[in-house]
Amino acid sequence: MFRCVAYTDAMKEQWDKFAWSKGTVFHTIAFRHILTETFGYSCIYQAIVDKDDRVRAIMPLVAGRNLGLKKVGVSLPFVNYMDICADSDEALRYAIDSIPELKSRYGLGYIELRLKEQTLNGAGWNVQDHNYTFELALADEEERVLALSSGSNRNHVRKVYKNDWFGVSFDPGHLDDFYNVYVRRMKQLGSPSPEIGFFRKFFEVLPDHSHLLTVLDKQSGAVVGGMLLLTSPSNSTLYYPYGANLTEYNNKYLNNFMYWEAVRFGIRHGMNRLDLGRSPAGSGTYKYKEQWGAKPEQLRYYVYDGGAGQSGPPDKQSLSLFVELWKKTPDFVTGPVGKRLIKYVFP
């Protein structure tokens, strides 16, 4: 009844129609372009089609080399979660059952699926379940959303506006300044950063769904924080996948201002939810997002190696030495090296 077939450009219209109606902005072919053109990954996207060649499920996958230089498949790097998009339980099951054959067909050490709504069982699968994403319910009235926050968070939001420390801009012309803040913050956290072309691609291939929110210091006019926001009308969700701020402004509640402006943006654009992104359980960002009244949703990262004993993606503990070394390495080294290294990390 079903077949698993590799994506071709002839399939684009049908694929995107399916993605925009049943999936998310990350399921679209536009996002595939961002990944393959920026990082050089191989596209191994798969569609489950029926006997009439109608698309019944889509499974975005890219292949590349990991830090151990093993060829692996991931759905998808630079995305917090990517449930398989299917129009029936039967099509979903067929997609999952196709994984062992895909691993063999493409010569992969393992395939990693990053899921939120779906769970997998069976031999050959390992799971990492220490990450959560946070969804904040949006309402028509801002005060109803703010009422979900803790008392201290509400006070911080009101204080930052009362003091009039910051302004907000949605001008994509601030991208270079945002990128400088982003690179600086990622370095402090011990993480490499992609080249600026990665962010530019969003505005090239997803112009109607990509929005740059930047925070400006009202005294200097400098960009001191920002978020890349993505609207996904199919599931009425505003995603916050990438962002950063200058920590020297923490005492002025810069993060509170930035998050609240994202909330206001989501409400203006008719979104029902703001996805605040991935955080490990018990981390500082986990606790901060809880203060907003956002609900944690467990993410499950499944790795299929067929019982071959292949090492899956590294966990935070195994990378701790690398993280600390990265923080201390001079910028003139981490800048160019990070742009080359990031694609092997599959963040």
GROMACS .gro file of N, CA and C in nm, residues 156-319:
model
  492
  156HIS      N    1   0.935   4.243   3.704
  156HIS     CA    2   1.051   4.277   3.621
  156HIS      C    3   1.007   4.331   3.485
  157VAL      N    4   0.904   4.272   3.428
  157VAL     CA    5   0.852   4.321   3.299
  157VAL      C    6   0.804   4.464   3.314
  158ARG      N    7   0.727   4.489   3.416
  158ARG     CA    8   0.672   4.625   3.435
  158ARG      C    9   0.782   4.726   3.466
  159LYS      N   10   0.883   4.682   3.540
  159LYS     CA   11   0.991   4.773   3.577
  159LYS      C   12   1.072   4.815   3.456
  160VAL      N   13   1.102   4.722   3.366
  160VAL     CA   14   1.185   4.756   3.251
  160VAL      C   15   1.114   4.855   3.160
  161TYR      N   16   0.982   4.844   3.149
  161TYR     CA   17   0.908   4.940   3.067
  161TYR      C   18   0.894   5.074   3.138
  162LYS      N   19   0.877   5.069   3.268
  162LYS     CA   20   0.866   5.194   3.345
  162LYS      C   21   0.994   5.277   3.333
  163ASN      N   22   1.108   5.210   3.334
  163ASN     CA   23   1.236   5.281   3.325
  163ASN      C   24   1.275   5.318   3.182
  164ASP      N   25   1.205   5.262   3.086
  164ASP     CA   26   1.224   5.299   2.945
  164ASP      C   27   1.371   5.283   2.902
  165TRP      N   28   1.431   5.170   2.937
  165TRP     CA   29   1.572   5.147   2.906
  165TRP      C   30   1.594   5.104   2.760
  166PHE      N   31   1.495   5.036   2.702
  166PHE     CA   32   1.516   4.971   2.572
  166PHE      C   33   1.408   5.007   2.472
  167GLY      N   34   1.445   4.994   2.345
  167GLY     CA   35   1.350   5.001   2.236
  167GLY      C   36   1.355   4.870   2.159
  168VAL      N   37   1.254   4.845   2.077
  168VAL     CA   38   1.249   4.722   1.999
  168VAL      C   39   1.242   4.757   1.851
  169SER      N   40   1.306   4.676   1.769
  169SER     CA   41   1.304   4.696   1.624
  169SER      C   42   1.283   4.561   1.555
  170PHE      N   43   1.214   4.565   1.443
  170PHE     CA   44   1.198   4.446   1.360
  170PHE      C   45   1.261   4.468   1.222
  171ASP      N   46   1.357   4.555   1.218
  171ASP     CA   47   1.429   4.588   1.095
  171ASP      C   48   1.537   4.481   1.069
  172PRO      N   49   1.525   4.402   0.961
  172PRO     CA   50   1.627   4.301   0.932
  172PRO      C   51   1.763   4.363   0.901
  173GLY      N   52   1.766   4.493   0.882
  173GLY     CA   53   1.893   4.561   0.862
  173GLY      C   54   1.985   4.554   0.983
  174HIS      N   55   1.930   4.513   1.098
  174HIS     CA   56   2.011   4.498   1.219
  174HIS      C   57   2.076   4.360   1.228
  175LEU      N   58   2.067   4.280   1.121
  175LEU     CA   59   2.113   4.142   1.129
  175LEU      C   60   2.261   4.132   1.166
  176ASP      N   61   2.347   4.216   1.106
  176ASP     CA   62   2.490   4.210   1.136
  176ASP      C   63   2.516   4.237   1.284
  177ASP      N   64   2.449   4.337   1.340
  177ASP     CA   65   2.468   4.370   1.481
  177ASP      C   66   2.415   4.258   1.571
  178PHE      N   67   2.301   4.202   1.534
  178PHE     CA   68   2.249   4.088   1.608
  178PHE      C   69   2.348   3.973   1.606
  179TYR      N   70   2.404   3.946   1.488
  179TYR     CA   71   2.497   3.835   1.475
  179TYR      C   72   2.619   3.853   1.566
  180ASN      N   73   2.668   3.973   1.577
  180ASN     CA   74   2.783   3.999   1.666
  180ASN      C   75   2.748   3.967   1.812
  181VAL      N   76   2.628   4.005   1.853
  181VAL     CA   77   2.583   3.973   1.989
  181VAL      C   78   2.570   3.822   2.005
  182TYR      N   79   2.515   3.757   1.903
  182TYR     CA   80   2.493   3.612   1.907
  182TYR      C   81   2.625   3.536   1.920
  183VAL      N   82   2.723   3.572   1.838
  183VAL     CA   83   2.854   3.505   1.842
  183VAL      C   84   2.919   3.524   1.979
  184ARG      N   85   2.912   3.645   2.030
  184ARG     CA   86   2.972   3.674   2.161
  184ARG      C   87   2.909   3.590   2.271
  185ARG      N   88   2.777   3.580   2.269
  185ARG     CA   89   2.707   3.504   2.374
  185ARG      C   90   2.734   3.355   2.360
  186MET      N   91   2.733   3.303   2.237
  186MET     CA   92   2.760   3.161   2.218
  186MET      C   93   2.901   3.125   2.266
  187LYS      N   94   2.996   3.214   2.243
  187LYS     CA   95   3.133   3.191   2.291
  187LYS      C   96   3.134   3.182   2.443
  188GLN      N   97   3.059   3.269   2.510
  188GLN     CA   98   3.053   3.265   2.657
  188GLN      C   99   2.993   3.134   2.707
  189LEU      N  100   2.904   3.077   2.628
  189LEU     CA  101   2.841   2.950   2.665
  189LEU      C  102   2.922   2.829   2.621
  190GLY      N  103   3.032   2.853   2.549
  190GLY     CA  104   3.119   2.744   2.506
  190GLY      C  105   3.073   2.674   2.381
  191SER      N  106   3.002   2.746   2.294
  191SER     CA  107   2.948   2.685   2.173
  191SER      C  108   2.997   2.758   2.048
  192PRO      N  109   3.031   2.684   1.942
  192PRO     CA  110   3.064   2.750   1.815
  192PRO      C  111   2.939   2.809   1.752
  193SER      N  112   2.958   2.902   1.660
  193SER     CA  113   2.846   2.968   1.593
  193SER      C  114   2.855   2.945   1.443
  194PRO      N  115   2.740   2.935   1.376
  194PRO     CA  116   2.742   2.927   1.230
  194PRO      C  117   2.779   3.062   1.169
  195GLU      N  118   2.812   3.062   1.042
  195GLU     CA  119   2.840   3.188   0.974
  195GLU      C  120   2.711   3.269   0.959
  196ILE      N  121   2.725   3.397   0.936
  196ILE     CA  122   2.608   3.484   0.928
  196ILE      C  123   2.518   3.447   0.811
  197GLY      N  124   2.576   3.382   0.710
  197GLY     CA  125   2.496   3.339   0.595
  197GLY      C  126   2.382   3.246   0.633
  198PHE      N  127   2.399   3.171   0.741
  198PHE     CA  128   2.292   3.084   0.790
  198PHE      C  129   2.168   3.166   0.822
  199PHE      N  130   2.185   3.277   0.892
  199PHE     CA  131   2.071   3.361   0.930
  199PHE      C  132   2.016   3.437   0.808
  200ARG      N  133   2.105   3.480   0.720
  200ARG     CA  134   2.057   3.551   0.601
  200ARG      C  135   1.967   3.463   0.515
  201LYS      N  136   1.997   3.333   0.513
  201LYS     CA  137   1.917   3.241   0.430
  201LYS      C  138   1.770   3.240   0.469
  202PHE      N  139   1.742   3.258   0.598
  202PHE     CA  140   1.602   3.258   0.642
  202PHE      C  141   1.524   3.368   0.570
  203PHE      N  142   1.584   3.484   0.559
  203PHE     CA  143   1.514   3.597   0.498
  203PHE      C  144   1.509   3.586   0.346
  204GLU      N  145   1.598   3.504   0.290
  204GLU     CA  146   1.595   3.480   0.145
  204GLU      C  147   1.489   3.379   0.105
  205VAL      N  148   1.479   3.268   0.179
  205VAL     CA  149   1.391   3.159   0.136
  205VAL      C  150   1.261   3.151   0.215
  206LEU      N  151   1.255   3.216   0.332
  206LEU     CA  152   1.131   3.221   0.411
  206LEU      C  153   1.101   3.366   0.450
  207PRO      N  154   1.092   3.455   0.352
  207PRO     CA  155   1.077   3.598   0.384
  207PRO      C  156   0.949   3.633   0.457
  208ASP      N  157   0.842   3.558   0.433
  208ASP     CA  158   0.714   3.589   0.497
  208ASP      C  159   0.702   3.531   0.637
  209HIS      N  160   0.797   3.447   0.676
  209HIS     CA  161   0.787   3.378   0.804
  209HIS      C  162   0.905   3.404   0.896
  210SER      N  163   1.005   3.478   0.850
  210SER     CA  164   1.124   3.507   0.929
  210SER      C  165   1.120   3.652   0.978
  211HIS      N  166   1.146   3.671   1.106
  211HIS     CA  167   1.136   3.804   1.166
  211HIS      C  168   1.251   3.822   1.264
  212LEU      N  169   1.322   3.933   1.250
  212LEU     CA  170   1.432   3.964   1.340
  212LEU      C  171   1.387   4.066   1.442
  213LEU      N  172   1.381   4.024   1.568
  213LEU     CA  173   1.349   4.113   1.678
  213LEU      C  174   1.481   4.153   1.743
  214THR      N  175   1.511   4.281   1.742
  214THR     CA  176   1.631   4.328   1.810
  214THR      C  177   1.595   4.429   1.919
  215VAL      N  178   1.675   4.427   2.025
  215VAL     CA  179   1.657   4.518   2.138
  215VAL      C  180   1.767   4.624   2.130
  216LEU      N  181   1.727   4.750   2.140
  216LEU     CA  182   1.820   4.862   2.129
  216LEU      C  183   1.833   4.933   2.263
  217ASP      N  184   1.955   4.962   2.302
  217ASP     CA  185   1.980   5.047   2.417
  217ASP      C  186   1.938   5.189   2.380
  218LYS      N  187   1.843   5.245   2.452
  218LYS     CA  188   1.788   5.376   2.414
  218LYS      C  189   1.890   5.489   2.427
  219GLN      N  190   1.988   5.473   2.512
  219GLN     CA  191   2.089   5.577   2.526
  219GLN      C  192   2.190   5.576   2.413
  220SER      N  193   2.239   5.458   2.376
  220SER     CA  194   2.344   5.447   2.274
  220SER      C  195   2.291   5.411   2.137
  221GLY      N  196   2.172   5.352   2.130
  221GLY     CA  197   2.118   5.304   2.003
  221GLY      C  198   2.176   5.171   1.960
  222ALA      N  199   2.263   5.111   2.042
  222ALA     CA  200   2.329   4.986   2.005
  222ALA      C  201   2.234   4.867   2.021
  223VAL      N  202   2.253   4.767   1.935
  223VAL     CA  203   2.180   4.641   1.949
  223VAL      C  204   2.243   4.563   2.064
  224VAL      N  205   2.162   4.529   2.164
  224VAL     CA  206   2.214   4.461   2.282
  224VAL      C  207   2.152   4.323   2.302
  225GLY      N  208   2.062   4.285   2.213
  225GLY     CA  209   1.999   4.153   2.221
  225GLY      C  210   1.909   4.133   2.101
  226GLY      N  211   1.869   4.009   2.080
  226GLY     CA  212   1.780   3.985   1.967
  226GLY      C  213   1.738   3.840   1.957
  227MET      N  214   1.635   3.820   1.876
  227MET     CA  215   1.579   3.688   1.850
  227MET      C  216   1.548   3.675   1.702
  228LEU      N  217   1.574   3.558   1.645
  228LEU     CA  218   1.519   3.524   1.515
  228LEU      C  219   1.390   3.448   1.542
  229LEU      N  220   1.277   3.503   1.501
  229LEU     CA  221   1.146   3.443   1.523
  229LEU      C  222   1.092   3.387   1.392
  230LEU      N  223   1.026   3.272   1.400
  230LEU     CA  224   0.968   3.209   1.282
  230LEU      C  225   0.820   3.184   1.307
  231THR      N  226   0.735   3.233   1.218
  231THR     CA  227   0.591   3.207   1.227
  231THR      C  228   0.557   3.080   1.150
  232SER      N  229   0.476   2.996   1.213
  232SER     CA  230   0.435   2.869   1.152
  232SER      C  231   0.282   2.863   1.156
  233PRO      N  232   0.215   2.915   1.052
  233PRO     CA  233   0.068   2.925   1.055
  233PRO      C  234  -0.003   2.791   1.067
  234SER      N  235   0.057   2.684   1.014
  234SER     CA  236  -0.010   2.554   1.013
  234SER      C  237  -0.042   2.506   1.154
  235ASN      N  238   0.046   2.533   1.250
  235ASN     CA  239   0.018   2.495   1.389
  235ASN      C  240   0.008   2.617   1.480
  236SER      N  241  -0.006   2.736   1.418
  236SER     CA  242  -0.027   2.861   1.490
  236SER      C  243   0.076   2.882   1.601
  237THR      N  244   0.202   2.854   1.567
  237THR     CA  245   0.309   2.864   1.666
  237THR      C  246   0.415   2.963   1.620
  238LEU      N  247   0.459   3.046   1.713
  238LEU     CA  248   0.574   3.133   1.690
  238LEU      C  249   0.695   3.067   1.755
  239TYR      N  250   0.797   3.037   1.674
  239TYR     CA  251   0.916   2.970   1.724
  239TYR      C  252   1.027   3.071   1.751
  240TYR      N  253   1.099   3.046   1.860
  240TYR     CA  254   1.217   3.126   1.895
  240TYR      C  255   1.337   3.030   1.896
  241PRO      N  256   1.393   2.998   1.780
  241PRO     CA  257   1.502   2.900   1.775
  241PRO      C  258   1.640   2.957   1.805
  242TYR      N  259   1.662   3.087   1.779
  242TYR     CA  260   1.796   3.143   1.794
  242TYR      C  261   1.786   3.284   1.853
  243GLY      N  262   1.871   3.311   1.951
  243GLY     CA  263   1.870   3.443   2.011
  243GLY      C  264   1.983   3.457   2.111
  244ALA      N  265   2.008   3.580   2.152
  244ALA     CA  266   2.116   3.608   2.249
  244ALA      C  267   2.102   3.750   2.299
  245ASN      N  268   2.171   3.777   2.409
  245ASN     CA  269   2.173   3.913   2.463
  245ASN      C  270   2.308   3.938   2.530
  246LEU      N  271   2.340   4.064   2.553
  246LEU     CA  272   2.462   4.101   2.624
  246LEU      C  273   2.435   4.091   2.774
  247THR      N  274   2.513   4.010   2.842
  247THR     CA  275   2.484   3.979   2.983
  247THR      C  276   2.504   4.100   3.075
  248GLU      N  277   2.581   4.199   3.030
  248GLU     CA  278   2.601   4.316   3.117
  248GLU      C  279   2.472   4.395   3.136
  249TYR      N  280   2.368   4.362   3.058
  249TYR     CA  281   2.239   4.430   3.073
  249TYR      C  282   2.140   4.347   3.155
  250ASN      N  283   2.186   4.236   3.212
  250ASN     CA  284   2.094   4.151   3.290
  250ASN      C  285   2.030   4.226   3.407
  251ASN      N  286   2.105   4.320   3.467
  251ASN     CA  287   2.049   4.392   3.582
  251ASN      C  288   1.941   4.491   3.542
  252LYS      N  289   1.926   4.511   3.411
  252LYS     CA  290   1.817   4.595   3.360
  252LYS      C  291   1.704   4.512   3.300
  253TYR      N  292   1.708   4.380   3.326
  253TYR     CA  293   1.602   4.289   3.284
  253TYR      C  294   1.583   4.287   3.131
  254LEU      N  295   1.697   4.285   3.062
  254LEU     CA  296   1.693   4.282   2.915
  254LEU      C  297   1.618   4.160   2.865
  255ASN      N  298   1.642   4.042   2.925
  255ASN     CA  299   1.574   3.921   2.880
  255ASN      C  300   1.422   3.933   2.896
  256ASN      N  301   1.379   3.991   3.007
  256ASN     CA  302   1.235   4.007   3.028
  256ASN      C  303   1.173   4.094   2.920
  257PHE      N  304   1.243   4.202   2.886
  257PHE     CA  305   1.194   4.290   2.780
  257PHE      C  306   1.187   4.215   2.647
  258MET      N  307   1.292   4.142   2.615
  258MET     CA  308   1.299   4.073   2.487
  258MET      C  309   1.192   3.965   2.474
  259TYR      N  310   1.176   3.884   2.579
  259TYR     CA  311   1.074   3.780   2.576
  259TYR      C  312   0.934   3.840   2.566
  260TRP      N  313   0.912   3.950   2.638
  260TRP     CA  314   0.778   4.009   2.636
  260TRP      C  315   0.747   4.068   2.499
  261GLU      N  316   0.846   4.125   2.433
  261GLU     CA  317   0.824   4.177   2.298
  261GLU      C  318   0.794   4.063   2.201
  262ALA      N  319   0.853   3.945   2.224
  262ALA     CA  320   0.820   3.829   2.141
  262ALA      C  321   0.676   3.786   2.166
  263VAL      N  322   0.632   3.791   2.291
  263VAL     CA  323   0.492   3.760   2.323
  263VAL      C  324   0.399   3.856   2.250
  264ARG      N  325   0.429   3.985   2.257
  264ARG     CA  326   0.344   4.085   2.192
  264ARG      C  327   0.341   4.065   2.040
  265PHE      N  328   0.456   4.030   1.985
  265PHE     CA  329   0.463   4.004   1.841
  265PHE      C  330   0.374   3.884   1.804
  266GLY      N  331   0.382   3.777   1.883
  266GLY     CA  332   0.301   3.659   1.856
  266GLY      C  333   0.152   3.689   1.861
  267ILE      N  334   0.112   3.769   1.958
  267ILE     CA  335  -0.030   3.806   1.970
  267ILE      C  336  -0.073   3.887   1.848
  268ARG      N  337   0.009   3.985   1.808
  268ARG     CA  338  -0.026   4.069   1.691
  268ARG      C  339  -0.040   3.986   1.564
  269HIS      N  340   0.035   3.878   1.554
  269HIS     CA  341   0.032   3.795   1.433
  269HIS      C  342  -0.062   3.676   1.446
  270GLY      N  343  -0.145   3.676   1.549
  270GLY     CA  344  -0.250   3.575   1.561
  270GLY      C  345  -0.201   3.436   1.596
  271MET      N  346  -0.082   3.426   1.655
  271MET     CA  347  -0.031   3.295   1.694
  271MET      C  348  -0.094   3.251   1.827
  272ASN      N  349  -0.114   3.121   1.841
  272ASN     CA  350  -0.173   3.068   1.965
  272ASN      C  351  -0.068   3.028   2.068
  273ARG      N  352   0.054   3.005   2.021
  273ARG     CA  353   0.160   2.958   2.111
  273ARG      C  354   0.292   3.023   2.076
  274LEU      N  355   0.374   3.043   2.178
  274LEU     CA  356   0.513   3.084   2.160
  274LEU      C  357   0.600   2.972   2.211
  275ASP      N  358   0.677   2.911   2.122
  275ASP     CA  359   0.769   2.805   2.160
  275ASP      C  360   0.902   2.869   2.198
  276LEU      N  361   0.941   2.853   2.323
  276LEU     CA  362   1.058   2.922   2.376
  276LEU      C  363   1.187   2.842   2.362
  277GLY      N  364   1.180   2.727   2.297
  277GLY     CA  365   1.303   2.655   2.266
  277GLY      C  366   1.345   2.554   2.371
  278ARG      N  367   1.458   2.492   2.343
  278ARG     CA  368   1.506   2.375   2.417
  278ARG      C  369   1.590   2.415   2.539
  279SER      N  370   1.566   2.342   2.649
  279SER     CA  371   1.648   2.358   2.770
  279SER      C  372   1.663   2.222   2.838
  280PRO      N  373   1.782   2.192   2.891
  280PRO     CA  374   1.798   2.070   2.970
  280PRO      C  375   1.720   2.080   3.102
  281ALA      N  376   1.671   1.968   3.150
  281ALA     CA  377   1.597   1.966   3.276
  281ALA      C  378   1.682   2.023   3.389
  282GLY      N  379   1.622   2.112   3.468
  282GLY     CA  380   1.689   2.167   3.585
  282GLY      C  381   1.787   2.279   3.558
  283SER      N  382   1.807   2.315   3.431
  283SER     CA  383   1.903   2.421   3.398
  283SER      C  384   1.847   2.558   3.433
  284GLY      N  385   1.934   2.659   3.427
  284GLY     CA  386   1.890   2.795   3.455
  284GLY      C  387   1.786   2.843   3.356
  285THR      N  388   1.804   2.810   3.228
  285THR     CA  389   1.706   2.853   3.128
  285THR      C  390   1.573   2.779   3.146
  286TYR      N  391   1.580   2.654   3.191
  286TYR     CA  392   1.457   2.578   3.220
  286TYR      C  393   1.375   2.651   3.326
  287LYS      N  394   1.441   2.690   3.435
  287LYS     CA  395   1.371   2.757   3.544
  287LYS      C  396   1.320   2.895   3.502
  288TYR      N  397   1.399   2.963   3.419
  288TYR     CA  398   1.359   3.096   3.374
  288TYR      C  399   1.231   3.089   3.290
  289LYS      N  400   1.226   2.992   3.199
  289LYS     CA  401   1.108   2.979   3.112
  289LYS      C  402   0.985   2.938   3.192
  290GLU      N  403   1.004   2.860   3.297
  290GLU     CA  404   0.892   2.824   3.383
  290GLU      C  405   0.830   2.947   3.447
  291GLN      N  406   0.913   3.049   3.477
  291GLN     CA  407   0.862   3.170   3.541
  291GLN      C  408   0.760   3.243   3.453
  292TRP      N  409   0.768   3.218   3.322
  292TRP     CA  410   0.673   3.283   3.231
  292TRP      C  411   0.538   3.212   3.225
  293GLY      N  412   0.530   3.099   3.292
  293GLY     CA  413   0.407   3.020   3.285
  293GLY      C  414   0.406   2.928   3.166
  294ALA      N  415   0.521   2.914   3.098
  294ALA     CA  416   0.532   2.822   2.985
  294ALA      C  417   0.536   2.679   3.035
  295LYS      N  418   0.473   2.589   2.961
  295LYS     CA  419   0.463   2.449   3.002
  295LYS      C  420   0.576   2.368   2.939
  296PRO      N  421   0.652   2.293   3.021
  296PRO     CA  422   0.758   2.208   2.964
  296PRO      C  423   0.699   2.090   2.889
  297GLU      N  424   0.755   2.064   2.772
  297GLU     CA  425   0.716   1.949   2.690
  297GLU      C  426   0.841   1.867   2.666
  298GLN      N  427   0.838   1.742   2.711
  298GLN     CA  428   0.958   1.660   2.700
  298GLN      C  429   0.990   1.626   2.555
  299LEU      N  430   1.118   1.639   2.522
  299LEU     CA  431   1.167   1.599   2.390
  299LEU      C  432   1.239   1.466   2.403
  300ARG      N  433   1.221   1.383   2.304
  300ARG     CA  434   1.288   1.253   2.302
  300ARG      C  435   1.370   1.242   2.173
  301TYR      N  436   1.500   1.228   2.190
  301TYR     CA  437   1.589   1.214   2.076
  301TYR      C  438   1.625   1.067   2.061
  302TYR      N  439   1.567   1.004   1.959
  302TYR     CA  440   1.586   0.862   1.937
  302TYR      C  441   1.698   0.840   1.836
  303VAL      N  442   1.786   0.747   1.869
  303VAL     CA  443   1.898   0.713   1.781
  303VAL      C  444   1.885   0.565   1.743
  304TYR      N  445   1.880   0.539   1.613
  304TYR     CA  446   1.874   0.401   1.564
  304TYR      C  447   2.009   0.364   1.505
  305ASP      N  448   2.074   0.266   1.567
  305ASP     CA  449   2.200   0.216   1.513
  305ASP      C  450   2.192   0.069   1.477
  306GLY      N  451   2.072   0.013   1.490
  306GLY     CA  452   2.054  -0.128   1.453
  306GLY      C  453   2.127  -0.224   1.543
  307GLY      N  454   2.161  -0.179   1.664
  307GLY     CA  455   2.234  -0.266   1.755
  307GLY      C  456   2.381  -0.276   1.725
  308ALA      N  457   2.432  -0.184   1.640
  308ALA     CA  458   2.573  -0.193   1.598
  308ALA      C  459   2.668  -0.134   1.700
  309GLY      N  460   2.615  -0.070   1.803
  309GLY     CA  461   2.701  -0.012   1.905
  309GLY      C  462   2.765   0.118   1.863
  310GLN      N  463   2.711   0.181   1.759
  310GLN     CA  464   2.764   0.311   1.716
  310GLN      C  465   2.737   0.415   1.824
  311SER      N  466   2.831   0.501   1.850
  311SER     CA  467   2.808   0.608   1.948
  311SER      C  468   2.715   0.712   1.888
  312GLY      N  469   2.611   0.747   1.963
  312GLY     CA  470   2.519   0.849   1.916
  312GLY      C  471   2.575   0.987   1.940
  313PRO      N  472   2.492   1.090   1.926
  313PRO     CA  473   2.539   1.226   1.950
  313PRO      C  474   2.587   1.241   2.093
  314PRO      N  475   2.693   1.319   2.118
  314PRO     CA  476   2.747   1.334   2.253
  314PRO      C  477   2.652   1.409   2.344
  315ASP      N  478   2.650   1.371   2.472
  315ASP     CA  479   2.569   1.446   2.567
  315ASP      C  480   2.652   1.560   2.625
  316LYS      N  481   2.585   1.646   2.704
  316LYS     CA  482   2.650   1.766   2.756
  316LYS      C  483   2.770   1.732   2.844
  317GLN      N  484   2.758   1.625   2.922
  317GLN     CA  485   2.866   1.589   3.014
  317GLN      C  486   2.993   1.549   2.939
  318SER      N  487   2.976   1.473   2.831
  318SER     CA  488   3.093   1.428   2.756
  318SER      C  489   3.162   1.543   2.683
  319LEU      N  490   3.090   1.652   2.662
  319LEU     CA  491   3.147   1.768   2.593
  319LEU      C  492   3.197   1.876   2.689
   0.00000   0.00000   0.00000
